[in-house]
Structures are given as structure tokens and as C-alpha cells.
Coordinates of C-alpha atoms and ligand atoms in Angstrom, one line a residue:
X1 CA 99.4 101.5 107.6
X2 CA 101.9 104.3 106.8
X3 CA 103.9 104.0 103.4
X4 CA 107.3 105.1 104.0
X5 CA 109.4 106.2 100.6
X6 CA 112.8 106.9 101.0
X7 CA 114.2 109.0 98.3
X8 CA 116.9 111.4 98.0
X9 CA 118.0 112.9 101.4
X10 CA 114.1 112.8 102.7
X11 CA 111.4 110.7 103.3
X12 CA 107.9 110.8 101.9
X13 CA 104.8 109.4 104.7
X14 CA 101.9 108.3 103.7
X15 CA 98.6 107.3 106.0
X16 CA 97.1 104.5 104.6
X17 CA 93.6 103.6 105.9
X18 CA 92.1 104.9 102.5
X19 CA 88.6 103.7 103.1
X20 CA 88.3 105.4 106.5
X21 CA 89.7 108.8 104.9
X22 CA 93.2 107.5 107.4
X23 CA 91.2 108.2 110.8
X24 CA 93.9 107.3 113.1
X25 CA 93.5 103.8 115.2
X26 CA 96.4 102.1 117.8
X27 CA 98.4 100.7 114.6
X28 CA 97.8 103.8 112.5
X29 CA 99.4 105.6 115.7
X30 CA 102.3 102.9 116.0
X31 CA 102.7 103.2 112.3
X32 CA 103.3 106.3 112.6
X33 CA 105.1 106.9 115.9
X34 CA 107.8 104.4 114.5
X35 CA 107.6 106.4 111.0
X36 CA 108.7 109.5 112.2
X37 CA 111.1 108.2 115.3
X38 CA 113.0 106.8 111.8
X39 CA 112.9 109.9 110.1
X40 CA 114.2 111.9 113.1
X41 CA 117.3 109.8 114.0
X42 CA 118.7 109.3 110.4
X43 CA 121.1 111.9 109.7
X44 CA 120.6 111.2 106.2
X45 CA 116.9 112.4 105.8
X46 CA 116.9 116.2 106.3
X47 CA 113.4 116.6 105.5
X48 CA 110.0 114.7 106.2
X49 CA 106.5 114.8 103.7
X50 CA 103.8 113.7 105.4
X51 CA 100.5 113.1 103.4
X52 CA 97.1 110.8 102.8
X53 CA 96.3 108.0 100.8
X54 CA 92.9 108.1 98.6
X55 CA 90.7 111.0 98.7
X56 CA 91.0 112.4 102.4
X57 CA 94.3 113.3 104.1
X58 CA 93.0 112.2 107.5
X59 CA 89.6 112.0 109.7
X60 CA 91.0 112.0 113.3
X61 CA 90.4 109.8 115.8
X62 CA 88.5 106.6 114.3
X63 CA 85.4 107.3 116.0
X64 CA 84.7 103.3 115.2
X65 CA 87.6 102.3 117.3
X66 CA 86.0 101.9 120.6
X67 CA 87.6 99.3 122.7
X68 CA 87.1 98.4 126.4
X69 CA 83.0 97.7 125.7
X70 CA 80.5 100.0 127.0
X71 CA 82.2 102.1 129.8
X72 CA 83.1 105.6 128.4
X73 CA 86.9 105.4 127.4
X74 CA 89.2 107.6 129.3
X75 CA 90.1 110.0 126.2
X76 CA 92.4 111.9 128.0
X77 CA 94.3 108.7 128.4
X78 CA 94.2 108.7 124.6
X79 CA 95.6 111.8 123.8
X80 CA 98.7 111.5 126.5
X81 CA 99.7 108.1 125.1
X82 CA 98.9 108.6 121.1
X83 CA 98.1 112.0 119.9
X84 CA 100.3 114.6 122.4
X85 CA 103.2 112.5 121.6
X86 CA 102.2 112.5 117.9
X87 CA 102.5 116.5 117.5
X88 CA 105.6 117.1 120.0
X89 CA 107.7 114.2 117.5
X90 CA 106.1 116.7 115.3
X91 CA 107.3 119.9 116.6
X92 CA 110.1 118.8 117.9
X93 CA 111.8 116.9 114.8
X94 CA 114.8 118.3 114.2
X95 CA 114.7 119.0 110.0
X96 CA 111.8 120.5 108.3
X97 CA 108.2 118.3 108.2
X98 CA 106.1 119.4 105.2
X99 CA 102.5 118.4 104.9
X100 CA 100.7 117.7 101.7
X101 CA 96.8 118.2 102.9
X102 CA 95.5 116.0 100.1
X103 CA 92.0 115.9 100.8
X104 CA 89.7 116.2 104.2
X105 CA 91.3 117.3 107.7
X106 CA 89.3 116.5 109.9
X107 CA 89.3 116.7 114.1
X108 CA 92.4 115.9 115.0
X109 CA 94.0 115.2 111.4
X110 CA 93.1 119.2 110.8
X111 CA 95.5 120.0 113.6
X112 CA 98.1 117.9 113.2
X113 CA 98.3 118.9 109.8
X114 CA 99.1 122.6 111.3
X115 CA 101.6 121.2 114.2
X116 CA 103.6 120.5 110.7
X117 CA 106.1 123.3 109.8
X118 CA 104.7 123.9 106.3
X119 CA 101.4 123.2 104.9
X120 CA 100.6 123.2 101.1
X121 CA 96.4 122.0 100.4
X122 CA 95.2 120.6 97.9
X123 CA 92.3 123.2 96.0
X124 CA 89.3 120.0 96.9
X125 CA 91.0 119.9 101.0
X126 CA 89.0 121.2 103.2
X127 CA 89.8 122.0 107.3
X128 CA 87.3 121.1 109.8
X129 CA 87.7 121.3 113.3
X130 CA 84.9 118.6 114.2
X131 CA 85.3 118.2 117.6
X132 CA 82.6 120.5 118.5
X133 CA 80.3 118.5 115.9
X134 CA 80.5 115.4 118.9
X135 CA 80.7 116.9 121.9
X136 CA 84.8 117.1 122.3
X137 CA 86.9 119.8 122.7
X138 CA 90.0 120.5 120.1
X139 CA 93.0 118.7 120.4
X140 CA 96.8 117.9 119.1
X141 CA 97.9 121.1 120.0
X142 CA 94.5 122.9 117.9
X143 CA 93.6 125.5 120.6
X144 CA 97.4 126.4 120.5
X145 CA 98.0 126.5 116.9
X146 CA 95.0 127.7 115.0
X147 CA 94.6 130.9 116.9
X148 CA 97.9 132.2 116.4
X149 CA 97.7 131.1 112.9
X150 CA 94.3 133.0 111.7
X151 CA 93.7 135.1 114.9
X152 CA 91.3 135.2 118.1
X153 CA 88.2 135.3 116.2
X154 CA 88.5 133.0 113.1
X155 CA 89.5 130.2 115.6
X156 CA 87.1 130.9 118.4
X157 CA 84.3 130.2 115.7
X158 CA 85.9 127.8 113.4
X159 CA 86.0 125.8 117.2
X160 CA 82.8 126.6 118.1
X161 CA 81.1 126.1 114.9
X162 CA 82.9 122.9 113.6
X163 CA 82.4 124.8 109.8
X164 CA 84.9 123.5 107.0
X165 CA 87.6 126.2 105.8
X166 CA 88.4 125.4 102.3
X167 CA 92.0 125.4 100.9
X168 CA 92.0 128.9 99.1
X169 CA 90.0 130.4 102.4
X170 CA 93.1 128.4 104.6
X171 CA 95.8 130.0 102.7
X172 CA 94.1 133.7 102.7
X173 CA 93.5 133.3 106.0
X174 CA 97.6 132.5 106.8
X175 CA 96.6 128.7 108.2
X176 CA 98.8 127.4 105.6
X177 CA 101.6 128.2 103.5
X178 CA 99.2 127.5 99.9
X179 CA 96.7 126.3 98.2
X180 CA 97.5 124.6 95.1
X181 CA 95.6 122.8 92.6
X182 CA 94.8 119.0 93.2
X183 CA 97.1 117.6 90.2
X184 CA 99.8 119.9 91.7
X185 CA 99.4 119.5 95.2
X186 CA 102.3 116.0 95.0
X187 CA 104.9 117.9 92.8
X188 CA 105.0 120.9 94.3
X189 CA 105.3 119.1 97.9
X190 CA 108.1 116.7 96.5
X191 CA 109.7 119.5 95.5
X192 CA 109.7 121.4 98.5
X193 CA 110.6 118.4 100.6
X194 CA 113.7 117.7 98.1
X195 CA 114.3 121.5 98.5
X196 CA 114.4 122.0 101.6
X197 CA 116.5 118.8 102.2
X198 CA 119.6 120.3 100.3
X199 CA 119.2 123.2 102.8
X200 CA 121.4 123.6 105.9
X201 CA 119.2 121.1 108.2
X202 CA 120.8 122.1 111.8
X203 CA 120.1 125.7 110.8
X204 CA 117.0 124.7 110.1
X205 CA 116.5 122.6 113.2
X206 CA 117.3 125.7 115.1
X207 CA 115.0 128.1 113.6
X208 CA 112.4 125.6 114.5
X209 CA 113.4 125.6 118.2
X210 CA 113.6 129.2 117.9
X211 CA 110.0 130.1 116.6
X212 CA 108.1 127.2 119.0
X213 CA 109.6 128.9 122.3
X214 CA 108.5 132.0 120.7
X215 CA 104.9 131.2 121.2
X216 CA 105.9 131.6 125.4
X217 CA 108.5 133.8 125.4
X218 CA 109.1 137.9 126.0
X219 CA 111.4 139.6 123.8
X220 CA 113.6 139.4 126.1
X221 CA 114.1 136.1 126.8
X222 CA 113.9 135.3 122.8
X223 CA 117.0 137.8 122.2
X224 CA 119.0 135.2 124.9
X225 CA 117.6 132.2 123.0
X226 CA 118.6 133.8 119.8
X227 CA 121.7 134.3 121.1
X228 CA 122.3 130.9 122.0
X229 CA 120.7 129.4 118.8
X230 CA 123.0 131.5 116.5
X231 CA 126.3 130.1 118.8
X232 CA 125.2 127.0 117.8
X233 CA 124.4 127.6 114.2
X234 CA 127.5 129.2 113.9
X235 CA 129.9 126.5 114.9
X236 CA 128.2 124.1 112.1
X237 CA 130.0 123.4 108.9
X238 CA 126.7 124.2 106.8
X239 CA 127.5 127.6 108.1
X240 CA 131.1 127.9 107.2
X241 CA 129.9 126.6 103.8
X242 CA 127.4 129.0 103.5
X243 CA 129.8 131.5 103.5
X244 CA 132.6 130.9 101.3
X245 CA 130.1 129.8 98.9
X246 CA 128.7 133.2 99.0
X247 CA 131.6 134.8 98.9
X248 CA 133.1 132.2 96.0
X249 CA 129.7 133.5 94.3
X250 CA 129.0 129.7 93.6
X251 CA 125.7 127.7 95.3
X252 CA 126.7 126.5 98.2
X253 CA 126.7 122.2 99.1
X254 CA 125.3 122.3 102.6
X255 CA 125.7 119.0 104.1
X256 CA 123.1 119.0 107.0
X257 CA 125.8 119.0 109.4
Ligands
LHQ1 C1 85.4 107.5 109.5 C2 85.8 108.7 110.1 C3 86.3 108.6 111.5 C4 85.8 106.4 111.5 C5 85.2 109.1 108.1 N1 86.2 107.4 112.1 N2 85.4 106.3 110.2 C6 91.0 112.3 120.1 C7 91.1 111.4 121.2 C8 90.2 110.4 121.5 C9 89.0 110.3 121.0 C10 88.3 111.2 120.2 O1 88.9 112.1 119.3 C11 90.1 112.6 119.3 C12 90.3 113.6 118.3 C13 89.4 113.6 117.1 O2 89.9 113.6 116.1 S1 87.7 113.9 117.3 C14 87.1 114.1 115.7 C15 87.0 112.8 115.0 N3 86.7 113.1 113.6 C16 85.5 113.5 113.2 O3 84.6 113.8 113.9 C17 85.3 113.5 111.7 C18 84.3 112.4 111.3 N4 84.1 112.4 109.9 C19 83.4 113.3 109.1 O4 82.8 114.2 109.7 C20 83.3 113.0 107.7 O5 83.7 111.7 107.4 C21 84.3 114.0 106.9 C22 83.7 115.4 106.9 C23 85.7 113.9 107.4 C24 84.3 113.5 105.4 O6 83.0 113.4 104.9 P1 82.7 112.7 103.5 O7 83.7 113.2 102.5 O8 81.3 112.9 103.2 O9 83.1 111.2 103.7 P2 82.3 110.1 104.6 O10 81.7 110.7 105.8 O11 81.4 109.4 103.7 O12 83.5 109.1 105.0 C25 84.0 108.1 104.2 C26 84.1 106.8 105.0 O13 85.1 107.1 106.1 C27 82.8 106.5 105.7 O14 82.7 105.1 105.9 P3 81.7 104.3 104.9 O15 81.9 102.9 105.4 O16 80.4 104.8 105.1 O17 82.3 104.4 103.5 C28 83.0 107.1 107.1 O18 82.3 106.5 108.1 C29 84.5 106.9 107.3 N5 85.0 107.8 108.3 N6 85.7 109.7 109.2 N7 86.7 109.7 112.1

């Protein structure tokens, strides 16, 4: 239930549960789970697309899927063993994860859409944080994300309300990166995936550790981890190539090591 493509240096993800707009069930999770575990440890993919199949991008939790018969399901136990895991293999891949909203984000497919590091939307995607809508509170990381994406008040009532953001409205507001129109929405994500895996990936890596701990952290304790980030990032060969290509006034050839 995920298509996985692997082209040149990344890998392209697709959910595929079309006619449930790819509401995530058990396999959709495993699918995906063993997807991106794949993507992470393969030194040869430096970046990951994730996308939908069909007409929505995904609907959340397949609200169909009820297993264990009448007693109410333990949905905490849910979101330790499928969805929390989901957005820290998210956060925490090391090389850049690009999202291609291509159609309806819904519950928790709106918010793991924004636990990837950069979101383009399709003009026809909309964002919809349906939880309220059943009686549920936000999820994959939601009441984290969304407010310091588009501020204390937008995500208070976007939670509270459960009212679809449109793409345009999502990129004006700063929840994504852009809005683009529907026949462009795959292009322009290929080519920011096969962009940004040319890049120097453990610099990249980095910068992602870098900005998540910022979310916690006081100045000053994000000058130390700066400190220590940019040790790293500059004993790496991508850096050393940086450099003399710069200084060679040629583009550099970045290896992702
Ligand atoms: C669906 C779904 C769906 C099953 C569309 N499930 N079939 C975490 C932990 C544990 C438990 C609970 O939740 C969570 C986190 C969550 O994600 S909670 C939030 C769950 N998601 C929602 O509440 C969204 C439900 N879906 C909708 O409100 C609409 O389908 C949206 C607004 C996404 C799209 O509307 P339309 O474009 O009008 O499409 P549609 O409603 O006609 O859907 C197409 C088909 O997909 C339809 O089936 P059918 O057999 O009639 O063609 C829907 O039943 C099915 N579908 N979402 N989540």
C-alpha cells in the first residue's frame, strides 16, 4: 500500500489506498514504517518525496478500521505504536523529506504532512484539522507544529473549528513552503527532491537536528548545539568540497558524505 520509486539519489513514496483518500490502516502504517526505515539507512537516497495516490493525499486514521468489536479501542495505544513513531522517523530522518500535498489532508494526514521538512500543495489541497469534527483531539505532533507554523491564534481556531485551510491560504499563512498549481504540484516536487539530493545531505541532516531542538531550547543552549553541529559539519567531506569548489569558482559535487 505505499509505491516506493527509486530514482536518482532519492526516493519517491506514494500512499496507496486511493478509494479511501489513503486513510492510514495497520498495513498502510507497516507500509510505510518499512518505507521510510529503507529510505533512512541507504546512504545512497539523500532525499525522501512523500505523496498520495488519486485525488486526496491522505484522510487520517481510517475511521472504518475498528478492530477489537464493540469495546472502545484504546487510541492512545494507537498513536504510541503507529502514528508517534510515524512523525519522529519523520523528523528524525537524517536527509531532507519533501511532501507533495496532492489533494485532501485530513486529521492526522494534515499533520503529518507538516512533521515533513518542506511542504509544496497542490492549488485543489486543502488542510483540515478534523479531529475536533469527531470528538478527538489533534495528533502526530499537530498541537506542536501548527502553532509555531501560523501562530497562536490561527491554530487555536483551525483546532477548535475543524475548518479546511486551502492551499494558497496555507502558504500565505507560512504552513507550507507553496502552493502550486495541480498539473505542477509532481514536477516541481521531483524537482526539489532531485535538488536537494545533490545537496550536502549530512549538512542537511544537521540543520534538521539543529531547528527541531530549537522548538525547546534558549539561545543559549542553541549557541552550544550550534557549536557542536558546525564541529561536525565541518569535519565532512561535502564541506571541504564546498569550499574549493567555491573558491575554484566551479559548482561543487557534494557527495552526501
Ligand atoms: C474514509 C476516510 C477515513 C475511512 C474518507 N476513514 N474512510 C489517530 C488515532 C486513532 C484513532 C483516530 O484518529 C487518529 C487521528 C485521525 O486522523 S482522526 C481524523 C480522521 N479523519 C477524519 O476525520 C476525516 C474523515 N474524512 C472526511 O472528513 C472527508 O472524507 C474529507 C474531508 C477528508 C474528504 O471529503 P470528500 O472529498 O467529500 O470525500 P469523501 O468524504 O466522499 O471520501 C471519499 C471516500 O473515502 C468515502 O468512501 P465512499 O465509499 O463513500 O466512496 C469516504 O468514506 C472515504 N474516507 N476519509 N478517514
Amino acid at each position: 500500500t505505499v509505491l516506493v520509486e527509486r530514482l536518482e539519489g532519492w526516493r519517491k513514496l506514494t500512499l496507496h489506498r486511493p478509494d479511501r483518500l489513503n486513510a492510514f490502516n495497520e498495513d498502510l502504517h507497516a507500509a510505510l514504517a518499512a518505507a521510510l526505515d529503507e529510505a533512512a539507512a541507504d546512504a545512497d537516497c539523500r532525499a525522501v518525496l512523500l505523496t498520495g495516490a488519486g485525488r486526496g493525499f491522505c484522510a487520517g486514521q481510517d475511521l472504518g478500521d475498528r478492530r477489537g468489536g464493540d469495546a472502545p479501542p484504546d487510541l492512545g495505544d494507537t498513536l504510541e505504536r503507529l502514528y508517534n513513531p510515524l512523525v519522529r522517523r519523520l523528523r528524525d530522518m537524517p536527509k531532507p523529506v519533501v511532501c507533495a500535498v496532492n489533494g485532501v489532508a485530513a486529521g492526522a494526514g494534515a499533520n503529518i504532512a507538516l512533521a515533513c521538512d518542506i511542504v509544496l500543495a497542490a492549488h485543489s489541497a486543502k488542510f483540515i484539522q478534523a479531529f475536533a469534527r469527531i470528538g478527538l483531539v489533534p495528533d502526530s505532533g499537530g498541537t506542536h507544529t501548527l502553532p509555531r507554523l501560523v501562530g497562536e491564534a490561527r491554530a487555536r481556531a483551525l483546532m477548535l473549528l475543524g475548518e479546511p485551510v486551502e492551499a494558497r491560504q496555507a502558504e500565505a499563512w507560512g504552513m507550507i513552503w507553496r502552493a502550486v498549481p495541480d498539473e505542477a504540484l509532481m514536477p516541481e516536487a521531483e524537482a526539489l527532491a532531485a535538488r536537494l539530493a545533490t545537496q550536502p545531505t549530512q549538512g542537511l541532516a544537521l540543520t534538521k537536528q539543529a531547528l527541531d531542538a530549537s522548538a525547546t531550547n534558549t539561545l543559549s543552549a542553541q549557541l552550544d548545539l550550534e557549536r557542536d553541529l558546525q564541529r561536525q559539519a565541518g569535519r565532512t567531506p561535502d564541506y571541504a568540497e564546498g569550499v574549493h569548489a567555491f573558491l575554484e569558482k566551479r559548482p561543487p559535487r557534494f557527495t552526501g558524505r
